[in-house]
Amino acid sequence: MTLAEIERAGRRRRPRRAVALVALTATLALMCCTGGAAAFFLDGLGGDDITLSTYGCGAAGPLPADGKMPRVDPYGEAQIRNAAIIINVGADLKVPPKGWVIAVATAMQESALTNLPHLGAENDHDSVGLFQQRPSMGWGTPQQLQDPVYASRKFYQKLVKVRGWQNMALTDAAQAVQRSAFPDAYAKHEPLASKIVNLLADGAARAAGAEAALSCAGGYGDIAASGWTAPVKAPPTSGFRTASRPSHNGVDLGAARGDDILAAAAGRVIVSRCDNDSVPPYRCDRDGSPSTPGCGWYVDIMHAGNVMTRYCHMLYRPKVHVGQSVAAGQPIGIVGTSGHSSGPHLHFEVHLRGDRSSAGAVDPVPFMREMGAPLGTGV
Amino acid sequence: MRRVLQLLGTSALRSRLGVAILLALVIFAVVGVGRAMSGPDDARTGGVLPVDTSEPAATVDPRAGDDGVVEPEAASTTAVDPGPSLSPGGPSPEAVAEAFAVAWLRRTAPAKSWHDALRPYATSALAAKLEDVDPVVVPASRLTGPASVTPRGSGFVEVSYPVDSGTLLLRLVVADGGWRVDGVDWERA
């Protein structure tokens, strides 16, 4: 081939190659940035109260703890850096992300994420560091326990020895490690600890909580690291406050009669009764109709952070009673059609600020997606 | 350089794929400009898919299709509702909470007597969670003010006290016919 021929061949081929290159680049960009593209188009359409931090489920891994750190009210940069250290140690030890949320929540309660020295004479025990571990109880020397990496490693080593810790309520797992005088205290930190883990580790609190391999939780029955799961596997059939149902303060999930309804997160039952009928024979024991008022047999559960969930139209009296503590994923009743209902379904509500009235209700769809427990995607 | 651009231009217009890519770029640009112009975080006025959640259509009965709770908010937002399983004549939730709190604050007590003093006022679940706890780790030493009582549901009450280091919050439920402490929470001041 002469030089001229080569040049001609090159010229013939070049346009096609250019188009192929552009197409390839565009395809790759689309494939790797679908999350970004989705965020570009959808950002701002989600709920008002929850900020969508990222769309990942932890696959990108935690941020290194030595970079610049964000602030997360009420915590400053130094405290968030301690959270990043806790998360990185958990990832290094191959502890599933639920453990990272438990560890961050524990340090929030024990030290407000501050590497505390011994508090001196005002403190009559010897607790130090992020987790307030005690040298006299064999956790390590005071110097070691004020090294955040060492302290975190000791926490995880003890956590993974607690039998069934992945399925426990966060506060019970934390208490099993900490042996504190306030066993309930860790629960209130769960929402913010999940948010911090999402922010610092590519949404890892939305990953399947019990597995070290980071992939999105599957919904129904699969508890995310944040501690949430979808209550039934069926998808929404009717949305939150739609134009045709403006006072529909929840979503209807098209589950079948007899399906189990699961507690969406750990919490305490505050209502378990037949709506608007407190004397037997209960109206709720019969199938309802569009002319029957109310939500039938129903349960309200109060969760950490004053989030409340409501489950309506159960077939029988709920399986849980008022005051009872429930774990995430625990069956609380059976799908039915009691109350104002034309067929079996679960009417599911999410309320914020501990407000049981309709003023506290938010759209469950973006809320549950942010918790890593999207509605209607279960297997 | 110029020739490359020229070639890109003509070939892109000639091939369907090229046209598609160009159109995609135009859409991104339009949406991007729209979003930039509409200001931060205002989906309702933004250029994309405006979602109207404000006013219901006037023809729709606002109660139609509401399959939520109809019973009035329990009047017990201030009154304690003991529920059906409380035996009559027992101590009030405040009395049980205070006895528990006073015993809990005795952090210099020997471990065994600290646990023994708490047990009559605690549910068996709480007693199990406090097993092996060394009272020296109790983070407060005295009550500094009166109790505030918040009913949370039928047979479920929260009682909180200011303590010298913050707030002690006790959750009480009805168990074995009487009020018992089932949860202990403490918040640093």
mmCIF file of C-alpha atoms in Angstrom, chain A residues 139-311:
data_model
loop_
_atom_site.group_PDB
_atom_site.id
_atom_site.type_symbol
_atom_site.label_atom_id
_atom_site.label_comp_id
_atom_site.label_asym_id
_atom_site.label_seq_id
_atom_site.Cartn_x
_atom_site.Cartn_y
_atom_site.Cartn_z
ATOM 1 C CA TRP A 139 -11.205 -3.176 76.588
ATOM 2 C CA GLY A 140 -7.604 -1.912 76.335
ATOM 3 C CA THR A 141 -5.330 0.744 77.826
ATOM 4 C CA PRO A 142 -6.626 4.341 78.129
ATOM 5 C CA GLN A 143 -4.175 5.325 75.353
ATOM 6 C CA GLN A 144 -5.439 2.604 73.016
ATOM 7 C CA LEU A 145 -9.096 3.423 73.705
ATOM 8 C CA GLN A 146 -8.515 7.049 72.722
ATOM 9 C CA ASP A 147 -7.337 5.893 69.311
ATOM 10 C CA PRO A 148 -10.589 5.965 67.259
ATOM 11 C CA VAL A 149 -9.387 3.119 65.008
ATOM 12 C CA TYR A 150 -8.553 0.854 67.954
ATOM 13 C CA ALA A 151 -11.786 1.737 69.804
ATOM 14 C CA SER A 152 -13.911 1.073 66.704
ATOM 15 C CA ARG A 153 -12.206 -2.261 66.064
ATOM 16 C CA LYS A 154 -12.893 -3.369 69.655
ATOM 17 C CA PHE A 155 -16.565 -2.362 69.271
ATOM 18 C CA TYR A 156 -17.017 -4.395 66.076
ATOM 19 C CA GLN A 157 -15.148 -7.414 67.451
ATOM 20 C CA LYS A 158 -17.630 -7.572 70.324
ATOM 21 C CA LEU A 159 -20.686 -6.772 68.159
ATOM 22 C CA VAL A 160 -20.166 -9.644 65.721
ATOM 23 C CA LYS A 161 -20.002 -12.066 68.667
ATOM 24 C CA VAL A 162 -23.543 -11.100 69.763
ATOM 25 C CA ARG A 163 -25.780 -13.933 68.593
ATOM 26 C CA GLY A 164 -28.278 -12.714 65.948
ATOM 27 C CA TRP A 165 -27.166 -9.071 66.101
ATOM 28 C CA GLN A 166 -28.139 -8.461 62.448
ATOM 29 C CA ASN A 167 -31.803 -9.114 63.247
ATOM 30 C CA MET A 168 -31.960 -7.230 66.549
ATOM 31 C CA ALA A 169 -33.380 -3.758 67.045
ATOM 32 C CA LEU A 170 -30.416 -1.353 66.848
ATOM 33 C CA THR A 171 -30.688 -0.350 70.503
ATOM 34 C CA ASP A 172 -30.672 -3.996 71.676
ATOM 35 C CA ALA A 173 -27.573 -4.838 69.627
ATOM 36 C CA ALA A 174 -25.812 -1.730 70.945
ATOM 37 C CA GLN A 175 -26.806 -2.531 74.527
ATOM 38 C CA ALA A 176 -25.544 -6.100 74.185
ATOM 39 C CA VAL A 177 -22.082 -4.646 73.462
ATOM 40 C CA GLN A 178 -22.124 -1.605 75.735
ATOM 41 C CA ARG A 179 -23.850 -2.971 78.863
ATOM 42 C CA SER A 180 -25.015 0.570 79.661
ATOM 43 C CA ALA A 181 -27.538 1.672 82.279
ATOM 44 C CA PHE A 182 -29.797 3.083 79.506
ATOM 45 C CA PRO A 183 -30.683 0.178 77.137
ATOM 46 C CA ASP A 184 -33.284 2.211 75.164
ATOM 47 C CA ALA A 185 -31.040 5.203 74.498
ATOM 48 C CA TYR A 186 -29.388 4.148 71.229
ATOM 49 C CA ALA A 187 -32.664 3.917 69.260
ATOM 50 C CA LYS A 188 -33.149 7.673 68.962
ATOM 51 C CA HIS A 189 -29.879 8.022 67.015
ATOM 52 C CA GLU A 190 -30.807 5.477 64.314
ATOM 53 C CA PRO A 191 -32.234 7.954 61.728
ATOM 54 C CA LEU A 192 -29.283 10.356 61.846
ATOM 55 C CA ALA A 193 -26.746 7.517 62.016
ATOM 56 C CA SER A 194 -28.306 6.055 58.832
ATOM 57 C CA LYS A 195 -28.142 9.447 57.162
ATOM 58 C CA ILE A 196 -24.452 9.844 58.069
ATOM 59 C CA VAL A 197 -23.628 6.335 56.790
ATOM 60 C CA ASN A 198 -25.484 7.120 53.538
ATOM 61 C CA LEU A 199 -23.578 10.376 53.157
ATOM 62 C CA LEU A 200 -20.122 8.968 53.931
ATOM 63 C CA ALA A 201 -20.448 5.566 52.277
ATOM 64 C CA ASP A 202 -22.440 5.957 49.049
ATOM 65 C CA GLY A 203 -25.827 5.157 50.560
ATOM 66 C CA ALA A 204 -24.687 2.014 52.406
ATOM 67 C CA ALA A 205 -27.518 2.257 54.960
ATOM 68 C CA ARG A 206 -29.799 1.361 52.058
ATOM 69 C CA ALA A 207 -27.906 -1.860 51.399
ATOM 70 C CA ALA A 208 -29.123 -5.239 52.603
ATOM 71 C CA GLY A 209 -28.087 -4.848 56.225
ATOM 72 C CA ALA A 210 -26.928 -8.313 57.072
ATOM 73 C CA GLU A 211 -24.608 -8.914 54.135
ATOM 74 C CA ALA A 212 -21.057 -7.705 53.745
ATOM 75 C CA ALA A 213 -21.424 -7.615 49.951
ATOM 76 C CA LEU A 214 -22.933 -4.199 49.283
ATOM 77 C CA SER A 215 -26.069 -4.354 47.188
ATOM 78 C CA CYS A 216 -29.441 -2.659 47.523
ATOM 79 C CA ALA A 217 -31.873 -4.271 49.956
ATOM 80 C CA GLY A 218 -34.630 -6.151 48.121
ATOM 81 C CA GLY A 219 -37.667 -4.700 49.880
ATOM 82 C CA TYR A 220 -40.176 -7.041 51.580
ATOM 83 C CA GLY A 221 -38.566 -9.089 54.324
ATOM 84 C CA ASP A 222 -35.066 -7.883 53.414
ATOM 85 C CA ILE A 223 -34.049 -5.466 56.161
ATOM 86 C CA ALA A 224 -31.837 -2.592 55.027
ATOM 87 C CA ALA A 225 -28.916 -1.420 57.151
ATOM 88 C CA SER A 226 -31.092 1.540 58.131
ATOM 89 C CA GLY A 227 -33.347 -0.963 59.923
ATOM 90 C CA TRP A 228 -36.320 -0.674 57.502
ATOM 91 C CA THR A 229 -38.196 -3.166 55.321
ATOM 92 C CA ALA A 230 -41.292 -3.007 53.090
ATOM 93 C CA PRO A 231 -44.410 -4.179 55.034
ATOM 94 C CA VAL A 232 -45.765 -6.270 52.111
ATOM 95 C CA LYS A 233 -44.228 -7.145 48.753
ATOM 96 C CA ALA A 234 -47.099 -5.778 46.632
ATOM 97 C CA PRO A 235 -46.679 -2.470 44.784
ATOM 98 C CA PRO A 236 -48.779 0.679 45.379
ATOM 99 C CA THR A 237 -52.158 0.655 43.611
ATOM 100 C CA SER A 238 -53.266 4.079 44.828
ATOM 101 C CA GLY A 239 -50.992 6.949 45.773
ATOM 102 C CA PHE A 240 -50.678 9.542 48.524
ATOM 103 C CA ARG A 241 -53.094 12.495 48.305
ATOM 104 C CA THR A 242 -53.821 12.131 44.593
ATOM 105 C CA ALA A 243 -56.126 14.513 42.722
ATOM 106 C CA SER A 244 -59.005 12.027 42.916
ATOM 107 C CA ARG A 245 -58.333 11.093 46.575
ATOM 108 C CA PRO A 246 -57.011 14.316 48.139
ATOM 109 C CA SER A 247 -57.433 13.099 51.729
ATOM 110 C CA HIS A 248 -55.821 9.713 51.119
ATOM 111 C CA ASN A 249 -53.048 10.106 53.680
ATOM 112 C CA GLY A 250 -51.205 6.926 52.814
ATOM 113 C CA VAL A 251 -50.667 4.464 49.982
ATOM 114 C CA ASP A 252 -52.709 1.378 49.171
ATOM 115 C CA LEU A 253 -50.560 -1.676 48.545
ATOM 116 C CA GLY A 254 -52.294 -4.341 46.481
ATOM 117 C CA ALA A 255 -51.522 -7.312 48.688
ATOM 118 C CA ALA A 256 -53.669 -10.448 48.739
ATOM 119 C CA ARG A 257 -55.955 -11.615 51.542
ATOM 120 C CA GLY A 258 -53.937 -13.614 54.028
ATOM 121 C CA ASP A 259 -50.523 -12.093 53.235
ATOM 122 C CA ASP A 260 -48.372 -11.309 56.277
ATOM 123 C CA ILE A 261 -47.938 -7.635 57.172
ATOM 124 C CA LEU A 262 -44.468 -6.918 58.578
ATOM 125 C CA ALA A 263 -43.448 -4.133 60.954
ATOM 126 C CA ALA A 264 -41.560 -1.706 58.680
ATOM 127 C CA ALA A 265 -38.963 -1.012 61.406
ATOM 128 C CA ALA A 266 -38.318 -1.763 65.063
ATOM 129 C CA GLY A 267 -40.508 0.189 67.436
ATOM 130 C CA ARG A 268 -43.256 0.097 69.992
ATOM 131 C CA VAL A 269 -46.929 -0.569 69.279
ATOM 132 C CA ILE A 270 -49.016 2.429 70.388
ATOM 133 C CA VAL A 271 -52.388 1.431 68.858
ATOM 134 C CA SER A 272 -53.825 -1.995 68.063
ATOM 135 C CA ARG A 273 -57.597 -2.024 67.693
ATOM 136 C CA CYS A 274 -60.759 -1.877 65.546
ATOM 137 C CA ASP A 275 -61.174 1.677 64.212
ATOM 138 C CA ASN A 276 -64.140 3.417 65.833
ATOM 139 C CA ASP A 277 -65.591 0.271 67.434
ATOM 140 C CA SER A 278 -64.325 -0.691 70.861
ATOM 141 C CA VAL A 279 -66.940 -3.264 71.878
ATOM 142 C CA PRO A 280 -67.424 -6.811 70.604
ATOM 143 C CA PRO A 281 -68.774 -8.066 68.307
ATOM 144 C CA TYR A 282 -66.335 -5.921 66.354
ATOM 145 C CA ARG A 283 -67.502 -4.526 63.040
ATOM 146 C CA CYS A 284 -63.939 -5.145 61.848
ATOM 147 C CA ASP A 285 -64.391 -8.932 62.053
ATOM 148 C CA ARG A 286 -66.548 -8.710 58.912
ATOM 149 C CA ASP A 287 -65.319 -7.672 55.477
ATOM 150 C CA GLY A 288 -65.869 -3.970 54.978
ATOM 151 C CA SER A 289 -67.176 -2.058 51.985
ATOM 152 C CA PRO A 290 -66.907 1.422 50.480
ATOM 153 C CA SER A 291 -69.837 2.430 52.727
ATOM 154 C CA THR A 292 -68.164 1.171 55.940
ATOM 155 C CA PRO A 293 -66.155 3.943 57.611
ATOM 156 C CA GLY A 294 -62.614 3.716 58.917
ATOM 157 C CA CYS A 295 -59.472 1.681 58.577
ATOM 158 C CA GLY A 296 -60.696 -1.532 60.181
ATOM 159 C CA TRP A 297 -58.347 -3.554 62.374
ATOM 160 C CA TYR A 298 -55.227 -1.425 62.518
ATOM 161 C CA VAL A 299 -51.862 -0.939 64.192
ATOM 162 C CA ASP A 300 -49.784 2.188 64.834
ATOM 163 C CA ILE A 301 -46.078 1.699 65.608
ATOM 164 C CA MET A 302 -43.820 4.454 66.977
ATOM 165 C CA HIS A 303 -40.225 4.169 65.730
ATOM 166 C CA ALA A 304 -36.935 5.895 66.523
ATOM 167 C CA GLY A 305 -36.879 9.595 65.733
ATOM 168 C CA ASN A 306 -40.660 9.947 66.329
ATOM 169 C CA VAL A 307 -41.506 8.344 62.989
ATOM 170 C CA MET A 308 -44.837 6.500 63.137
ATOM 171 C CA THR A 309 -46.237 3.898 60.718
ATOM 172 C CA ARG A 310 -49.877 2.793 60.381
ATOM 173 C CA TYR A 311 -51.266 -0.473 58.910
#
